[in-house]
Amino acid sequence: MPARPHPPEEATPPQPLLDDEQLDRLDDFLASDQVDEDALDLISAHGFLVALAVGPSEVPPAQWIAELFHGEPRYADETQRDDIIHLLTLLRDNAMAVLEQGGLPELPFELTLGGIPAEETPIGDWCAGFMEGVFCDESAWFQDDEETAATLLLPFMLLSGLFDDEPDMAEMAGDLERQEALVTQLPELVLDLYLHYRVPPETTKPKPRRKTPAKGKQRR
């Protein structure tokens, strides 16, 4: 895996991917009755879009928008539709821009569990959303180096609570101290994944994203 870019003398704080007003607009819409009850909320959508920014393939907009909303929202008009799609796309694109510069994304929660299992917190929701982004084109994430991909994704899988039925994961899920340590590292873990998939060894230039057609069947 390529080395992480050398940090500046004074560490740059994590960068917000949308400003507060934009996040509020998006939150209001995703929490409204205009979207399906199974649609991702703001926290999960944030994780989902960061995964799309990190991933090795370009997921078509029609595919990821349908996955995020679980159908077509009941927009008030075309203006609202354009605004919401713009905000979602901007969040993803800003994540790509921050990571491409070796920066860390600001996550929409405090990086601590406070003794609560991750799956019962917004942290678990964010990681579950991140894994939904992985499932959009799961084969692309694992096709080149399955072992390394599984290792890098393990913290997100563990914190999401989606895999607690698997014996190995259930044992780790009971270790709250380990979960807490992973939570504090989440922005760095996102950058590690980005570097693995998008920055070839011995260069700082991101590689071209591989475009893939939409799949007929997606993992939930």
PDB file of C-alpha atoms in Angstrom:
ATOM      1  CA  MET A   1       0.000   0.000   0.000  1.00  0.00           C
ATOM      2  CA  PRO A   2       1.382   3.440  -0.888  1.00  0.00           C
ATOM      3  CA  ALA A   3       2.675   5.638   1.876  1.00  0.00           C
ATOM      4  CA  ARG A   4       0.411   8.333   3.201  1.00  0.00           C
ATOM      5  CA  PRO A   5       1.430  11.845   2.094  1.00  0.00           C
ATOM      6  CA  HIS A   6       3.673  13.593   4.603  1.00  0.00           C
ATOM      7  CA  PRO A   7       1.513  15.807   6.837  1.00  0.00           C
ATOM      8  CA  PRO A   8       2.368  19.490   7.145  1.00  0.00           C
ATOM      9  CA  GLU A   9       4.154  20.742  10.240  1.00  0.00           C
ATOM     10  CA  GLU A  10       0.809  21.754  11.686  1.00  0.00           C
ATOM     11  CA  ALA A  11      -1.836  19.087  11.134  1.00  0.00           C
ATOM     12  CA  THR A  12      -4.735  20.275   9.005  1.00  0.00           C
ATOM     13  CA  PRO A  13      -8.083  19.670  10.715  1.00  0.00           C
ATOM     14  CA  PRO A  14     -10.616  17.404   8.982  1.00  0.00           C
ATOM     15  CA  GLN A  15     -12.445  19.201   6.179  1.00  0.00           C
ATOM     16  CA  PRO A  16     -16.268  19.504   6.144  1.00  0.00           C
ATOM     17  CA  LEU A  17     -17.790  18.082   2.968  1.00  0.00           C
ATOM     18  CA  LEU A  18     -20.805  20.422   3.030  1.00  0.00           C
ATOM     19  CA  ASP A  19     -21.414  23.569   5.048  1.00  0.00           C
ATOM     20  CA  ASP A  20     -23.959  23.615   7.880  1.00  0.00           C
ATOM     21  CA  GLU A  21     -26.729  25.197   5.810  1.00  0.00           C
ATOM     22  CA  GLN A  22     -26.320  22.600   3.054  1.00  0.00           C
ATOM     23  CA  LEU A  23     -26.306  19.747   5.566  1.00  0.00           C
ATOM     24  CA  ASP A  24     -29.481  21.130   7.159  1.00  0.00           C
ATOM     25  CA  ARG A  25     -31.274  21.262   3.786  1.00  0.00           C
ATOM     26  CA  LEU A  26     -30.259  17.717   3.001  1.00  0.00           C
ATOM     27  CA  ASP A  27     -31.187  16.506   6.486  1.00  0.00           C
ATOM     28  CA  ASP A  28     -34.638  18.095   6.287  1.00  0.00           C
ATOM     29  CA  PHE A  29     -35.363  16.412   2.966  1.00  0.00           C
ATOM     30  CA  LEU A  30     -34.055  12.969   3.933  1.00  0.00           C
ATOM     31  CA  ALA A  31     -36.073  13.092   7.172  1.00  0.00           C
ATOM     32  CA  SER A  32     -39.285  14.148   5.402  1.00  0.00           C
ATOM     33  CA  ASP A  33     -42.176  12.044   4.171  1.00  0.00           C
ATOM     34  CA  GLN A  34     -41.104  12.858   0.615  1.00  0.00           C
ATOM     35  CA  VAL A  35     -38.693   9.916   0.697  1.00  0.00           C
ATOM     36  CA  ASP A  36     -39.280   6.210   1.249  1.00  0.00           C
ATOM     37  CA  GLU A  37     -39.081   5.103   4.880  1.00  0.00           C
ATOM     38  CA  ASP A  38     -36.184   2.799   3.924  1.00  0.00           C
ATOM     39  CA  ALA A  39     -34.151   5.623   2.348  1.00  0.00           C
ATOM     40  CA  LEU A  40     -30.824   6.482   3.947  1.00  0.00           C
ATOM     41  CA  ASP A  41     -30.874   9.296   6.495  1.00  0.00           C
ATOM     42  CA  LEU A  42     -28.288  12.087   6.539  1.00  0.00           C
ATOM     43  CA  ILE A  43     -25.686  10.159   8.556  1.00  0.00           C
ATOM     44  CA  SER A  44     -25.992   6.977   6.489  1.00  0.00           C
ATOM     45  CA  ALA A  45     -26.063   8.936   3.232  1.00  0.00           C
ATOM     46  CA  HIS A  46     -22.868  10.737   4.264  1.00  0.00           C
ATOM     47  CA  GLY A  47     -21.103   7.380   4.754  1.00  0.00           C
ATOM     48  CA  PHE A  48     -22.578   6.044   1.518  1.00  0.00           C
ATOM     49  CA  LEU A  49     -21.298   8.978  -0.534  1.00  0.00           C
ATOM     50  CA  VAL A  50     -17.839   8.893   1.064  1.00  0.00           C
ATOM     51  CA  ALA A  51     -17.612   5.225   0.042  1.00  0.00           C
ATOM     52  CA  LEU A  52     -18.502   6.202  -3.531  1.00  0.00           C
ATOM     53  CA  ALA A  53     -15.699   8.780  -3.433  1.00  0.00           C
ATOM     54  CA  VAL A  54     -13.208   6.182  -2.198  1.00  0.00           C
ATOM     55  CA  GLY A  55     -14.223   3.214  -4.339  1.00  0.00           C
ATOM     56  CA  PRO A  56     -12.306   1.871  -7.330  1.00  0.00           C
ATOM     57  CA  SER A  57     -15.208   2.135  -9.802  1.00  0.00           C
ATOM     58  CA  GLU A  58     -17.474   4.911 -11.022  1.00  0.00           C
ATOM     59  CA  VAL A  59     -21.014   3.923 -10.020  1.00  0.00           C
ATOM     60  CA  PRO A  60     -23.556   5.467 -12.440  1.00  0.00           C
ATOM     61  CA  PRO A  61     -25.611   8.260 -10.831  1.00  0.00           C
ATOM     62  CA  ALA A  62     -28.926   6.588 -11.671  1.00  0.00           C
ATOM     63  CA  GLN A  63     -27.767   3.506  -9.753  1.00  0.00           C
ATOM     64  CA  TRP A  64     -26.478   5.157  -6.596  1.00  0.00           C
ATOM     65  CA  ILE A  65     -29.336   7.663  -6.392  1.00  0.00           C
ATOM     66  CA  ALA A  66     -31.891   4.834  -6.586  1.00  0.00           C
ATOM     67  CA  GLU A  67     -29.943   2.879  -3.959  1.00  0.00           C
ATOM     68  CA  LEU A  68     -29.746   5.846  -1.588  1.00  0.00           C
ATOM     69  CA  PHE A  69     -33.448   6.683  -1.844  1.00  0.00           C
ATOM     70  CA  HIS A  70     -34.776   3.131  -2.310  1.00  0.00           C
ATOM     71  CA  GLY A  71     -36.876   4.458  -5.157  1.00  0.00           C
ATOM     72  CA  GLU A  72     -37.887   7.876  -6.457  1.00  0.00           C
ATOM     73  CA  PRO A  73     -38.550  10.622  -3.894  1.00  0.00           C
ATOM     74  CA  ARG A  74     -41.690  12.734  -4.131  1.00  0.00           C
ATOM     75  CA  TYR A  75     -39.996  16.001  -5.036  1.00  0.00           C
ATOM     76  CA  ALA A  76     -42.035  19.177  -4.739  1.00  0.00           C
ATOM     77  CA  ASP A  77     -40.769  20.279  -8.166  1.00  0.00           C
ATOM     78  CA  GLU A  78     -37.794  20.077 -10.508  1.00  0.00           C
ATOM     79  CA  THR A  79     -35.999  22.825  -8.616  1.00  0.00           C
ATOM     80  CA  GLN A  80     -36.044  20.815  -5.413  1.00  0.00           C
ATOM     81  CA  ARG A  81     -34.966  17.691  -7.270  1.00  0.00           C
ATOM     82  CA  ASP A  82     -32.008  19.486  -8.841  1.00  0.00           C
ATOM     83  CA  ASP A  83     -31.015  20.990  -5.488  1.00  0.00           C
ATOM     84  CA  ILE A  84     -31.036  17.668  -3.611  1.00  0.00           C
ATOM     85  CA  ILE A  85     -29.154  15.796  -6.332  1.00  0.00           C
ATOM     86  CA  HIS A  86     -26.640  18.643  -6.469  1.00  0.00           C
ATOM     87  CA  LEU A  87     -26.031  18.472  -2.719  1.00  0.00           C
ATOM     88  CA  LEU A  88     -25.542  14.708  -2.766  1.00  0.00           C
ATOM     89  CA  THR A  89     -23.169  14.893  -5.714  1.00  0.00           C
ATOM     90  CA  LEU A  90     -21.291  17.810  -4.159  1.00  0.00           C
ATOM     91  CA  LEU A  91     -20.752  15.863  -0.927  1.00  0.00           C
ATOM     92  CA  ARG A  92     -19.256  12.972  -2.878  1.00  0.00           C
ATOM     93  CA  ASP A  93     -17.117  15.226  -5.072  1.00  0.00           C
ATOM     94  CA  ASN A  94     -15.846  17.229  -2.102  1.00  0.00           C
ATOM     95  CA  ALA A  95     -14.834  13.990  -0.380  1.00  0.00           C
ATOM     96  CA  MET A  96     -12.829  13.049  -3.460  1.00  0.00           C
ATOM     97  CA  ALA A  97     -11.160  16.462  -3.557  1.00  0.00           C
ATOM     98  CA  VAL A  98     -10.189  16.391   0.127  1.00  0.00           C
ATOM     99  CA  LEU A  99      -8.811  12.850  -0.059  1.00  0.00           C
ATOM    100  CA  GLU A 100      -6.949  13.544  -3.302  1.00  0.00           C
ATOM    101  CA  GLN A 101      -5.016  16.251  -1.459  1.00  0.00           C
ATOM    102  CA  GLY A 102      -4.182  13.831   1.367  1.00  0.00           C
ATOM    103  CA  GLY A 103      -6.667  15.534   3.696  1.00  0.00           C
ATOM    104  CA  LEU A 104      -9.134  13.992   6.107  1.00  0.00           C
ATOM    105  CA  PRO A 105     -12.914  14.275   5.762  1.00  0.00           C
ATOM    106  CA  GLU A 106     -14.893  15.690   8.653  1.00  0.00           C
ATOM    107  CA  LEU A 107     -17.438  13.115   9.797  1.00  0.00           C
ATOM    108  CA  PRO A 108     -20.888  14.193  11.057  1.00  0.00           C
ATOM    109  CA  PHE A 109     -20.472  12.948  14.643  1.00  0.00           C
ATOM    110  CA  GLU A 110     -18.087  13.027  17.572  1.00  0.00           C
ATOM    111  CA  LEU A 111     -15.355  10.394  17.279  1.00  0.00           C
ATOM    112  CA  THR A 112     -16.234   8.627  20.509  1.00  0.00           C
ATOM    113  CA  LEU A 113     -18.678   5.913  21.529  1.00  0.00           C
ATOM    114  CA  GLY A 114     -18.976   6.826  25.186  1.00  0.00           C
ATOM    115  CA  GLY A 115     -19.235   3.176  26.166  1.00  0.00           C
ATOM    116  CA  ILE A 116     -22.152   2.475  23.798  1.00  0.00           C
ATOM    117  CA  PRO A 117     -21.875  -0.248  21.107  1.00  0.00           C
ATOM    118  CA  ALA A 118     -21.201   1.370  17.735  1.00  0.00           C
ATOM    119  CA  GLU A 119     -24.299  -0.080  16.078  1.00  0.00           C
ATOM    120  CA  GLU A 120     -26.475   1.877  18.552  1.00  0.00           C
ATOM    121  CA  THR A 121     -24.869   5.204  17.604  1.00  0.00           C
ATOM    122  CA  PRO A 122     -24.665   7.474  14.534  1.00  0.00           C
ATOM    123  CA  ILE A 123     -21.174   6.013  14.029  1.00  0.00           C
ATOM    124  CA  GLY A 124     -22.709   2.621  13.310  1.00  0.00           C
ATOM    125  CA  ASP A 125     -25.251   4.228  10.963  1.00  0.00           C
ATOM    126  CA  TRP A 126     -22.467   6.021   9.086  1.00  0.00           C
ATOM    127  CA  CYS A 127     -20.446   2.821   8.706  1.00  0.00           C
ATOM    128  CA  ALA A 128     -23.558   0.915   7.589  1.00  0.00           C
ATOM    129  CA  GLY A 129     -24.095   3.595   4.940  1.00  0.00           C
ATOM    130  CA  PHE A 130     -20.444   3.279   3.928  1.00  0.00           C
ATOM    131  CA  MET A 131     -20.898  -0.469   3.456  1.00  0.00           C
ATOM    132  CA  GLU A 132     -24.005   0.163   1.346  1.00  0.00           C
ATOM    133  CA  GLY A 133     -21.720   2.195  -0.906  1.00  0.00           C
ATOM    134  CA  VAL A 134     -19.339  -0.762  -1.103  1.00  0.00           C
ATOM    135  CA  PHE A 135     -22.235  -3.087  -2.001  1.00  0.00           C
ATOM    136  CA  CYS A 136     -23.079  -0.866  -5.015  1.00  0.00           C
ATOM    137  CA  ASP A 137     -20.141  -2.492  -6.832  1.00  0.00           C
ATOM    138  CA  GLU A 138     -18.796  -5.039  -4.381  1.00  0.00           C
ATOM    139  CA  SER A 139     -16.815  -7.036  -6.942  1.00  0.00           C
ATOM    140  CA  ALA A 140     -14.727  -3.981  -7.868  1.00  0.00           C
ATOM    141  CA  TRP A 141     -13.670  -3.482  -4.238  1.00  0.00           C
ATOM    142  CA  PHE A 142     -12.399  -7.051  -3.882  1.00  0.00           C
ATOM    143  CA  GLN A 143     -11.288  -8.114  -7.353  1.00  0.00           C
ATOM    144  CA  ASP A 144      -7.614  -7.069  -7.301  1.00  0.00           C
ATOM    145  CA  ASP A 145      -6.507  -7.906  -3.747  1.00  0.00           C
ATOM    146  CA  GLU A 146      -9.311  -9.496  -1.755  1.00  0.00           C
ATOM    147  CA  GLU A 147      -7.260 -10.029   1.406  1.00  0.00           C
ATOM    148  CA  THR A 148      -6.030  -6.441   1.641  1.00  0.00           C
ATOM    149  CA  ALA A 149      -9.493  -5.080   0.819  1.00  0.00           C
ATOM    150  CA  ALA A 150     -11.060  -7.204   3.545  1.00  0.00           C
ATOM    151  CA  THR A 151      -8.463  -5.998   6.059  1.00  0.00           C
ATOM    152  CA  LEU A 152      -8.991  -2.324   5.180  1.00  0.00           C
ATOM    153  CA  LEU A 153     -12.786  -2.660   5.260  1.00  0.00           C
ATOM    154  CA  LEU A 154     -12.879  -4.659   8.508  1.00  0.00           C
ATOM    155  CA  PRO A 155     -13.235  -1.592  10.794  1.00  0.00           C
ATOM    156  CA  PHE A 156     -16.222  -0.321   8.781  1.00  0.00           C
ATOM    157  CA  MET A 157     -17.788  -3.786   8.755  1.00  0.00           C
ATOM    158  CA  LEU A 158     -17.272  -4.191  12.490  1.00  0.00           C
ATOM    159  CA  LEU A 159     -18.607  -0.764  13.462  1.00  0.00           C
ATOM    160  CA  SER A 160     -21.622  -1.060  11.137  1.00  0.00           C
ATOM    161  CA  GLY A 161     -23.137  -3.956  13.071  1.00  0.00           C
ATOM    162  CA  LEU A 162     -24.235  -5.517   9.771  1.00  0.00           C
ATOM    163  CA  PHE A 163     -22.062  -8.579  10.223  1.00  0.00           C
ATOM    164  CA  ASP A 164     -22.599  -9.400  13.899  1.00  0.00           C
ATOM    165  CA  ASP A 165     -24.167 -12.748  12.992  1.00  0.00           C
ATOM    166  CA  GLU A 166     -20.804 -13.945  11.703  1.00  0.00           C
ATOM    167  CA  PRO A 167     -18.907 -15.724  14.547  1.00  0.00           C
ATOM    168  CA  ASP A 168     -15.594 -13.915  14.046  1.00  0.00           C
ATOM    169  CA  MET A 169     -17.280 -10.520  13.903  1.00  0.00           C
ATOM    170  CA  ALA A 170     -19.513 -11.210  16.907  1.00  0.00           C
ATOM    171  CA  GLU A 171     -16.467 -11.793  19.083  1.00  0.00           C
ATOM    172  CA  MET A 172     -14.830  -8.533  17.976  1.00  0.00           C
ATOM    173  CA  ALA A 173     -18.117  -6.644  18.330  1.00  0.00           C
ATOM    174  CA  GLY A 174     -18.094  -7.385  22.026  1.00  0.00           C
ATOM    175  CA  ASP A 175     -14.769  -5.601  22.476  1.00  0.00           C
ATOM    176  CA  LEU A 176     -15.882  -1.994  23.095  1.00  0.00           C
ATOM    177  CA  GLU A 177     -12.332  -0.838  23.752  1.00  0.00           C
ATOM    178  CA  ARG A 178     -11.314  -2.000  20.301  1.00  0.00           C
ATOM    179  CA  GLN A 179     -14.365  -0.336  18.758  1.00  0.00           C
ATOM    180  CA  GLU A 180     -13.506   2.932  20.484  1.00  0.00           C
ATOM    181  CA  ALA A 181      -9.948   2.814  19.120  1.00  0.00           C
ATOM    182  CA  LEU A 182     -11.254   2.258  15.578  1.00  0.00           C
ATOM    183  CA  VAL A 183     -13.726   5.134  15.849  1.00  0.00           C
ATOM    184  CA  THR A 184     -10.986   7.633  16.645  1.00  0.00           C
ATOM    185  CA  GLN A 185      -9.139   6.473  13.514  1.00  0.00           C
ATOM    186  CA  LEU A 186     -12.087   6.565  11.097  1.00  0.00           C
ATOM    187  CA  PRO A 187     -10.992   9.627   9.064  1.00  0.00           C
ATOM    188  CA  GLU A 188      -7.487   8.138   8.690  1.00  0.00           C
ATOM    189  CA  LEU A 189      -8.977   4.751   7.761  1.00  0.00           C
ATOM    190  CA  VAL A 190     -10.998   6.431   5.003  1.00  0.00           C
ATOM    191  CA  LEU A 191      -7.813   8.007   3.663  1.00  0.00           C
ATOM    192  CA  ASP A 192      -6.003   4.647   3.827  1.00  0.00           C
ATOM    193  CA  LEU A 193      -8.733   3.098   1.677  1.00  0.00           C
ATOM    194  CA  TYR A 194      -8.585   5.973  -0.801  1.00  0.00           C
ATOM    195  CA  LEU A 195      -4.825   5.615  -1.135  1.00  0.00           C
ATOM    196  CA  HIS A 196      -5.129   1.866  -1.629  1.00  0.00           C
ATOM    197  CA  TYR A 197      -7.634   2.181  -4.460  1.00  0.00           C
ATOM    198  CA  ARG A 198      -6.772   5.484  -6.073  1.00  0.00           C
ATOM    199  CA  VAL A 199      -3.048   6.156  -5.633  1.00  0.00           C
ATOM    200  CA  PRO A 200      -0.612   3.704  -7.252  1.00  0.00           C
ATOM    201  CA  PRO A 201       2.688   3.033  -5.427  1.00  0.00           C
ATOM    202  CA  GLU A 202       5.507   5.534  -5.982  1.00  0.00           C
ATOM    203  CA  THR A 203       3.278   8.306  -7.324  1.00  0.00           C
ATOM    204  CA  THR A 204       0.944  10.931  -5.937  1.00  0.00           C
ATOM    205  CA  LYS A 205      -1.351  11.014  -8.969  1.00  0.00           C
ATOM    206  CA  PRO A 206      -4.729   9.287  -8.591  1.00  0.00           C
ATOM    207  CA  LYS A 207      -5.314   6.573 -11.170  1.00  0.00           C
ATOM    208  CA  PRO A 208      -8.271   6.878 -13.573  1.00  0.00           C
ATOM    209  CA  ARG A 209     -11.519   5.552 -12.157  1.00  0.00           C
ATOM    210  CA  ARG A 210     -12.794   2.433 -13.879  1.00  0.00           C
ATOM    211  CA  LYS A 211     -16.324   2.814 -15.135  1.00  0.00           C
ATOM    212  CA  THR A 212     -18.621  -0.161 -14.742  1.00  0.00           C
ATOM    213  CA  PRO A 213     -22.152  -0.743 -15.972  1.00  0.00           C
ATOM    214  CA  ALA A 214     -25.026  -0.849 -13.511  1.00  0.00           C
ATOM    215  CA  LYS A 215     -25.688  -4.292 -12.118  1.00  0.00           C
ATOM    216  CA  GLY A 216     -29.080  -5.884 -12.279  1.00  0.00           C
ATOM    217  CA  LYS A 217     -28.776  -7.253  -8.754  1.00  0.00           C
ATOM    218  CA  GLN A 218     -27.335  -5.392  -5.790  1.00  0.00           C
ATOM    219  CA  ARG A 219     -26.467  -6.696  -2.383  1.00  0.00           C
ATOM    220  CA  ARG A 220     -28.389  -5.169   0.493  1.00  0.00           C
TER     221      ARG A 220
END
